[in-house]
């Protein structure tokens, strides 16, 4: 349900519509570039001398060098680039939305933990105040409780502010006050089929595919520049009348490449192709490093979070009641009890931070390896 809700929410976003519109604009520009280079020309002539001459003709420049075919080959690559750019933009939007959801969930969890701590300290302060009045608790213990409650107010204010910021970010990113469906459990933020084969995932990277297509486009540009060095003739046919007599004629023209031979443009295209080839090698190395780093980071953070779960487990849930009973029985001083409550809160916050970091590392790995949609589809299925 969560995966389906997220996909529907993304499809309704103005940002998604903008990506679709941008893709359509790119494809329309490509269709325009794929049109024939030359349109036929209509020629009408009139000459008034001793004999009046009227002619009408049609001329057409012939693409003998194959410029249009070379342009169509380049347009096919541009179509692939348009699709890739749109897919990358959608993946980026999805990753940002997931990060906003994760941050929102973590902020709400921190707020709940901090608010519970403040409520416990407030109840404890009331109890100690009554016991102080009855003479069962000294002033030192009472002051420690009041000071801890004062510190809790600051921690609660910070948590409330962080939750407000996370809600604002979520509203900006997903146009939603809060998720309609809760995040999947933390154990769902993994998939063995999506965490193996870094080398196999390298060809699917958006950045690598873009670099490959840009090299292919540069190579098509060399072919287009080479074709542009050739001149195309223009052939025309005209018919008319001159002094009452019918006439017809044929025109043939061919530009002479005396001043502008197109050599400079061809050399520029060659240089661009070499640059794109070098950038492709650099991009491949960079993406390999990013993929290795993203996967290692995720695996390390998941291991730390799972270790935290094993260490705390049910003990964290039982510790509240246990600490309170031990303190009431006099086996724990008020100072040690307050320290234990703070340690318990720090442990809860550490678990929330570990889960938050693990989930965001998972999103980063899926984004780098172009598997975000695969994961969502697995959850939806």
Short mmCIF file of C-alpha atoms in Angstrom, two decimals:
data_model
loop_
_atom_site.label_atom_id
_atom_site.label_comp_id
_atom_site.label_asym_id
_atom_site.label_seq_id
_atom_site.Cartn_x
_atom_site.Cartn_y
_atom_site.Cartn_z
CA UNK A 1 0.00 0.00 0.00
CA UNK A 2 2.82 2.38 0.86
CA UNK A 3 4.60 1.78 -2.47
CA UNK A 4 1.37 2.28 -4.39
CA UNK A 5 0.55 5.45 -2.46
CA UNK A 6 4.03 6.87 -3.12
CA UNK A 7 3.87 6.13 -6.84
CA UNK A 8 0.45 7.76 -7.15
CA UNK A 9 1.59 10.77 -5.13
CA UNK A 10 4.63 11.23 -7.35
CA UNK A 11 2.56 11.01 -10.52
CA UNK A 12 0.34 13.85 -9.30
CA UNK A 13 3.23 16.17 -8.49
CA UNK A 14 3.77 19.26 -10.67
CA UNK A 15 7.45 18.30 -10.79
CA UNK A 16 6.53 15.00 -12.48
CA UNK A 17 4.36 16.80 -15.03
CA UNK A 18 7.22 19.22 -15.67
CA UNK A 19 9.59 16.30 -16.34
CA UNK A 20 7.10 14.78 -18.78
CA UNK A 21 6.63 18.11 -20.54
CA UNK A 22 10.38 18.62 -20.79
CA UNK A 23 10.77 15.18 -22.32
CA UNK A 24 8.07 15.94 -24.87
CA UNK A 25 9.83 19.20 -25.74
CA UNK A 26 13.11 17.37 -26.34
CA UNK A 27 11.39 14.77 -28.52
CA UNK A 28 9.59 17.47 -30.51
CA UNK A 29 12.87 19.28 -31.13
CA UNK A 30 14.36 15.98 -32.28
CA UNK A 31 11.47 15.39 -34.69
CA UNK A 32 12.06 18.84 -36.09
CA UNK A 33 15.76 18.07 -36.61
CA UNK A 34 14.82 14.85 -38.44
CA UNK A 35 12.88 16.70 -41.13
CA UNK A 36 14.29 16.91 -44.69
CA UNK A 37 16.93 19.61 -45.03
CA UNK A 38 15.60 21.30 -48.14
CA UNK A 39 12.13 22.36 -49.17
CA UNK A 40 11.23 22.85 -52.83
CA UNK A 41 11.14 26.44 -54.04
CA UNK A 42 8.50 28.01 -56.28
CA UNK A 43 9.90 30.56 -58.73
CA UNK A 44 7.74 33.07 -60.66
CA UNK A 45 9.34 35.37 -63.23
CA UNK A 46 8.11 38.29 -65.28
CA UNK A 47 10.08 40.37 -67.78
CA UNK A 48 8.63 43.24 -69.82
CA UNK A 49 10.78 44.16 -72.81
CA UNK A 50 10.28 43.93 -76.54
CA UNK A 51 8.67 40.58 -75.81
CA UNK A 52 6.88 39.93 -72.54
CA UNK A 53 8.22 36.87 -70.76
CA UNK A 54 6.31 35.05 -68.08
CA UNK A 55 7.71 31.93 -66.34
CA UNK A 56 6.87 29.69 -63.42
CA UNK A 57 9.28 27.12 -62.09
CA UNK A 58 10.07 24.69 -59.30
CA UNK A 59 13.54 24.04 -57.90
CA UNK A 60 14.82 21.53 -55.38
CA UNK A 61 18.20 21.23 -53.67
CA UNK A 62 19.26 17.59 -53.76
CA UNK A 63 20.76 15.96 -50.67
CA UNK A 64 23.33 13.99 -52.62
CA UNK A 65 25.81 13.84 -49.71
CA UNK A 66 23.36 12.17 -47.28
CA UNK A 67 23.16 14.97 -44.71
CA UNK A 68 19.55 14.17 -43.81
CA UNK A 69 20.35 10.51 -43.20
CA UNK A 70 23.25 11.49 -40.93
CA UNK A 71 20.96 13.88 -39.06
CA UNK A 72 18.36 11.14 -38.59
CA UNK A 73 21.03 8.87 -37.09
CA UNK A 74 21.94 11.66 -34.66
CA UNK A 75 18.28 12.24 -33.84
CA UNK A 76 17.87 8.58 -32.82
CA UNK A 77 20.65 9.10 -30.27
CA UNK A 78 19.05 12.35 -29.09
CA UNK A 79 15.80 10.46 -28.49
CA UNK A 80 17.67 8.02 -26.27
CA UNK A 81 19.27 10.93 -24.44
CA UNK A 82 15.88 12.55 -23.88
CA UNK A 83 14.52 9.32 -22.39
CA UNK A 84 17.57 8.87 -20.17
CA UNK A 85 17.47 12.45 -18.91
CA UNK A 86 13.80 12.11 -18.06
CA UNK A 87 14.35 8.77 -16.32
CA UNK A 88 17.20 10.23 -14.27
CA UNK A 89 15.10 13.25 -13.31
CA UNK A 90 12.27 10.95 -12.18
CA UNK A 91 14.71 8.81 -10.18
CA UNK A 92 16.14 11.93 -8.56
CA UNK A 93 12.64 13.11 -7.64
CA UNK A 94 11.85 9.70 -6.19
CA UNK A 95 15.09 9.62 -4.18
CA UNK A 96 14.46 13.10 -2.77
CA UNK A 97 10.92 12.10 -1.85
CA UNK A 98 12.10 8.92 -0.13
CA UNK A 99 14.71 10.85 1.83
CA UNK A 100 12.06 13.35 2.90
CA UNK A 101 9.80 10.51 4.07
CA UNK A 102 12.63 8.86 5.98
CA UNK A 103 13.65 12.14 7.61
CA UNK A 104 10.02 12.87 8.53
CA UNK A 105 9.60 9.43 10.12
CA UNK A 106 12.86 9.78 12.07
CA UNK A 107 11.95 13.27 13.28
CA UNK A 108 8.55 12.05 14.49
CA UNK A 109 10.21 9.13 16.29
CA UNK A 110 12.71 11.46 17.98
CA UNK A 111 9.89 13.77 18.99
CA UNK A 112 7.91 10.88 20.48
CA UNK A 113 10.93 9.64 22.44
CA UNK A 114 11.80 13.10 23.71
CA UNK A 115 8.20 13.88 24.64
CA UNK A 116 7.92 10.62 26.55
CA UNK A 117 11.11 11.49 28.43
CA UNK A 118 9.73 14.93 29.30
CA UNK A 119 6.48 13.42 30.52
CA UNK A 120 8.34 10.89 32.67
CA UNK A 121 10.52 13.59 34.20
CA UNK A 122 7.49 15.79 34.77
CA UNK A 123 5.69 12.95 36.59
CA UNK A 124 8.87 12.17 38.50
CA UNK A 125 9.25 15.82 39.57
CA UNK A 126 5.65 15.87 40.83
CA UNK A 127 6.25 12.69 42.80
CA UNK A 128 9.51 13.96 44.26
CA UNK A 129 7.84 17.26 45.18
CA UNK A 130 5.20 15.42 47.17
CA UNK A 131 7.79 13.19 48.81
CA UNK A 132 9.92 16.22 49.59
CA UNK A 133 6.97 17.83 51.34
CA UNK A 134 6.48 14.61 53.27
CA UNK A 135 10.15 14.55 54.20
CA UNK A 136 10.95 11.31 52.31
CA UNK A 137 13.32 12.96 49.78
CA UNK A 138 16.09 15.46 50.37
CA UNK A 139 16.40 18.82 48.66
CA UNK A 140 19.39 17.63 46.62
CA UNK A 141 17.41 14.88 44.94
CA UNK A 142 14.55 17.30 44.32
CA UNK A 143 16.86 19.82 42.68
CA UNK A 144 18.35 17.15 40.42
CA UNK A 145 14.88 16.20 39.23
CA UNK A 146 13.91 19.80 38.55
CA UNK A 147 17.16 20.45 36.64
CA UNK A 148 16.63 17.33 34.51
CA UNK A 149 13.10 18.45 33.73
CA UNK A 150 14.45 21.86 32.66
CA UNK A 151 16.94 20.21 30.31
CA UNK A 152 14.15 18.05 28.90
CA UNK A 153 12.24 21.20 27.94
CA UNK A 154 15.12 22.30 25.73
CA UNK A 155 15.48 18.85 24.17
CA UNK A 156 11.73 18.73 23.52
CA UNK A 157 11.76 22.18 21.88
CA UNK A 158 14.61 21.09 19.59
CA UNK A 159 12.77 17.88 18.67
CA UNK A 160 9.56 19.80 17.94
CA UNK A 161 11.46 22.25 15.73
CA UNK A 162 13.17 19.40 13.85
CA UNK A 163 9.81 17.67 13.33
CA UNK A 164 8.33 20.89 11.96
CA UNK A 165 11.22 21.30 9.51
CA UNK A 166 10.89 17.68 8.38
CA UNK A 167 7.13 18.15 7.85
CA UNK A 168 7.80 21.32 5.83
CA UNK A 169 10.33 19.51 3.64
CA UNK A 170 7.90 16.63 3.11
CA UNK A 171 5.15 19.04 2.12
CA UNK A 172 7.47 20.78 -0.35
CA UNK A 173 8.68 17.50 -1.81
CA UNK A 174 5.50 15.42 -1.92
CA UNK A 175 2.72 17.99 -1.46
CA UNK A 176 1.56 16.03 1.58
CA UNK A 177 1.18 17.03 5.21
CA UNK A 178 2.09 13.53 6.28
CA UNK A 179 2.23 10.09 4.65
CA UNK A 180 -1.12 8.44 4.12
CA UNK A 181 0.58 5.09 4.83
CA UNK A 182 3.36 4.42 7.32
CA UNK A 183 6.86 3.60 6.10
CA UNK A 184 7.64 -0.08 5.55
CA UNK A 185 9.27 -1.79 8.50
CA UNK A 186 13.03 -1.36 8.68
CA UNK A 187 13.60 -4.99 7.68
CA UNK A 188 11.98 -4.26 4.31
CA UNK A 189 14.70 -1.76 3.41
CA UNK A 190 16.79 -4.47 1.86
CA UNK A 191 16.61 -6.94 -0.99
CA UNK A 192 19.33 -9.53 -1.66
CA UNK A 193 18.63 -9.33 -5.39
CA UNK A 194 19.36 -5.59 -5.33
CA UNK A 195 22.60 -5.64 -3.33
CA UNK A 196 24.78 -7.97 -5.39
CA UNK A 197 26.77 -7.50 -8.54
CA UNK A 198 28.19 -3.99 -8.43
CA UNK A 199 29.98 -4.66 -11.71
CA UNK A 200 26.72 -5.87 -13.26
CA UNK A 201 24.92 -2.72 -12.06
CA UNK A 202 27.52 -0.42 -13.60
CA UNK A 203 26.03 -0.45 -17.14
CA UNK A 204 22.60 0.51 -15.77
CA UNK A 205 23.84 3.71 -14.11
CA UNK A 206 22.08 6.76 -15.50
CA UNK A 207 25.27 8.80 -15.61
CA UNK A 208 27.20 6.08 -17.45
CA UNK A 209 24.40 5.59 -19.98
CA UNK A 210 24.26 9.34 -20.52
CA UNK A 211 28.02 9.49 -21.06
CA UNK A 212 27.81 6.61 -23.56
CA UNK A 213 24.98 8.26 -25.48
CA UNK A 214 26.79 11.61 -25.48
CA UNK A 215 29.81 9.88 -27.01
CA UNK A 216 27.56 8.24 -29.59
CA UNK A 217 26.02 11.63 -30.36
CA UNK A 218 29.49 13.19 -30.73
CA UNK A 219 30.43 10.42 -33.16
CA UNK A 220 27.26 11.09 -35.15
CA UNK A 221 28.27 14.75 -35.06
CA UNK A 222 31.53 13.86 -36.78
CA UNK A 223 29.58 12.14 -39.54
CA UNK A 224 27.24 15.13 -39.89
CA UNK A 225 30.18 17.57 -40.02
CA UNK A 226 31.84 15.42 -42.67
CA UNK A 227 28.67 15.45 -44.77
CA UNK A 228 28.39 19.21 -44.33
CA UNK A 229 31.73 19.62 -46.10
CA UNK A 230 30.08 18.44 -49.31
CA UNK A 231 27.98 20.81 -51.39
CA UNK A 232 24.55 19.92 -52.68
CA UNK A 233 23.36 21.00 -56.14
CA UNK A 234 20.05 22.65 -56.87
CA UNK A 235 17.99 21.52 -59.86
CA UNK A 236 15.15 23.61 -61.23
CA UNK A 237 12.57 23.34 -64.01
CA UNK A 238 10.65 26.32 -65.43
CA UNK A 239 8.00 26.79 -68.09
CA UNK A 240 6.37 29.90 -69.53
CA UNK A 241 5.77 32.08 -72.54
CA UNK A 242 7.89 34.62 -74.36
CA UNK A 243 6.29 36.76 -77.03
CA UNK A 244 3.43 34.33 -77.42
CA UNK A 245 5.75 31.34 -77.79
CA UNK A 246 5.98 28.55 -75.20
CA UNK A 247 9.30 28.03 -73.52
CA UNK A 248 10.83 25.74 -70.94
CA UNK A 249 14.19 25.58 -69.26
CA UNK A 250 16.34 23.73 -66.78
CA UNK A 251 18.48 25.40 -64.12
CA UNK A 252 21.39 23.77 -62.33
CA UNK A 253 23.49 25.43 -59.63
CA UNK A 254 26.30 24.15 -57.40
CA UNK A 255 27.89 26.18 -54.56
CA UNK A 256 31.64 26.49 -54.80
CA UNK A 257 33.44 25.92 -51.51
CA UNK A 258 36.18 28.45 -51.99
CA UNK A 259 36.12 30.39 -48.73
CA UNK A 260 34.26 28.20 -46.25
CA UNK A 261 35.25 24.57 -46.71
CA UNK A 262 33.78 23.27 -43.45
CA UNK A 263 37.13 21.88 -42.35
CA UNK A 264 37.16 23.79 -39.05
CA UNK A 265 33.71 22.47 -38.07
CA UNK A 266 34.81 18.93 -38.92
CA UNK A 267 37.94 19.26 -36.78
CA UNK A 268 35.83 20.65 -33.93
CA UNK A 269 33.51 17.64 -34.14
CA UNK A 270 36.50 15.30 -34.05
CA UNK A 271 37.87 17.04 -30.96
CA UNK A 272 34.47 16.87 -29.26
CA UNK A 273 34.30 13.16 -29.97
CA UNK A 274 37.74 12.59 -28.44
CA UNK A 275 36.77 14.63 -25.39
CA UNK A 276 33.58 12.62 -24.91
CA UNK A 277 35.55 9.38 -25.20
CA UNK A 278 37.95 10.51 -22.48
CA UNK A 279 35.08 11.72 -20.29
CA UNK A 280 33.39 8.34 -20.68
CA UNK A 281 36.43 6.57 -19.23
CA UNK A 282 36.54 9.02 -16.33
CA UNK A 283 32.81 8.68 -15.75
CA UNK A 284 33.07 4.89 -15.69
CA UNK A 285 35.80 5.03 -13.04
CA UNK A 286 33.88 7.61 -10.98
CA UNK A 287 30.64 5.64 -11.08
CA UNK A 288 32.40 2.40 -10.16
CA UNK A 289 33.82 4.16 -7.11
CA UNK A 290 30.41 5.65 -6.20
CA UNK A 291 28.67 2.29 -6.53
CA UNK A 292 31.26 0.53 -4.37
CA UNK A 293 31.09 3.31 -1.79
CA UNK A 294 27.28 3.45 -1.72
CA UNK A 295 26.92 -0.31 -1.28
CA UNK A 296 29.64 -0.50 1.38
CA UNK A 297 28.09 2.41 3.26
CA UNK A 298 24.68 0.76 3.23
CA UNK A 299 26.02 -2.62 4.35
CA UNK A 300 28.00 -1.05 7.20
CA UNK A 301 25.09 1.04 8.41
CA UNK A 302 22.70 -1.89 8.26
CA UNK A 303 25.14 -4.00 10.24
CA UNK A 304 25.40 -1.29 12.92
CA UNK A 305 21.62 -0.98 13.12
CA UNK A 306 21.12 -4.74 13.39
CA UNK A 307 23.77 -4.87 16.11
CA UNK A 308 21.92 -2.13 18.00
CA UNK A 309 18.73 -4.18 17.75
CA UNK A 310 20.46 -7.28 19.09
CA UNK A 311 22.04 -5.37 21.98
CA UNK A 312 18.90 -3.55 23.04
CA UNK A 313 16.08 -5.80 21.88
CA UNK A 314 13.36 -6.18 24.49
CA UNK A 315 15.59 -4.81 27.24
CA UNK A 316 14.97 -1.24 26.13
CA UNK A 317 11.20 -1.70 26.37
CA UNK A 318 11.45 -3.30 29.83
CA UNK A 319 14.05 -0.92 31.21
CA UNK A 320 11.57 1.86 32.02
CA UNK A 321 9.50 -0.21 34.41
CA UNK A 322 12.57 -1.91 35.87
CA UNK A 323 14.42 1.33 36.59
CA UNK A 324 11.38 2.90 38.23
CA UNK A 325 10.81 -0.13 40.48
CA UNK A 326 14.45 -0.31 41.52
CA UNK A 327 14.46 3.41 42.34
CA UNK A 328 11.25 3.17 44.35
CA UNK A 329 12.73 0.26 46.31
CA UNK A 330 15.70 2.43 47.22
CA UNK A 331 18.25 0.28 45.38
CA UNK A 332 19.05 3.18 43.01
CA UNK A 333 19.75 6.76 43.99
CA UNK A 334 17.80 9.57 42.39
CA UNK A 335 20.93 10.81 40.64
CA UNK A 336 21.66 7.38 39.18
CA UNK A 337 18.00 6.98 38.23
CA UNK A 338 18.05 10.25 36.31
CA UNK A 339 21.30 9.27 34.61
CA UNK A 340 19.77 5.92 33.65
CA UNK A 341 16.73 7.66 32.16
CA UNK A 342 19.00 9.91 30.09
CA UNK A 343 21.04 6.90 28.95
CA UNK A 344 17.84 5.13 27.97
CA UNK A 345 16.75 8.14 25.90
CA UNK A 346 20.19 8.40 24.27
CA UNK A 347 19.98 4.71 23.37
CA UNK A 348 16.54 5.17 21.79
CA UNK A 349 17.76 8.20 19.84
CA UNK A 350 20.84 6.26 18.73
CA UNK A 351 18.60 3.52 17.35
CA UNK A 352 16.47 6.06 15.50
CA UNK A 353 19.60 7.70 14.03
CA UNK A 354 21.02 4.32 12.98
CA UNK A 355 17.75 3.33 11.28
CA UNK A 356 17.50 6.74 9.59
CA UNK A 357 21.07 6.52 8.27
CA UNK A 358 20.56 2.93 7.10
CA UNK A 359 17.40 3.81 5.18
CA UNK A 360 18.96 6.86 3.52
CA UNK A 361 22.04 4.80 2.58
CA UNK A 362 19.69 2.24 1.01
CA UNK A 363 18.01 4.97 -1.04
CA UNK A 364 21.40 6.28 -2.15
CA UNK A 365 22.55 2.83 -3.26
CA UNK A 366 19.36 2.21 -5.20
CA UNK A 367 19.63 5.62 -6.86
CA UNK A 368 23.26 5.13 -7.86
CA UNK A 369 22.50 1.66 -9.26
CA UNK A 370 19.22 2.75 -10.93
CA UNK A 371 17.08 0.29 -8.94
CA UNK A 372 14.65 2.55 -7.08
CA UNK A 373 11.69 1.55 -9.25
CA UNK A 374 12.65 -2.13 -8.99
CA UNK A 375 12.49 -1.92 -5.19
CA UNK A 376 9.17 -0.10 -5.18
CA UNK A 377 7.71 -2.64 -7.59
CA UNK A 378 8.90 -5.47 -5.33
CA UNK A 379 7.17 -3.85 -2.37
CA UNK A 380 4.01 -3.26 -4.39
CA UNK A 381 3.95 -6.88 -5.56
#
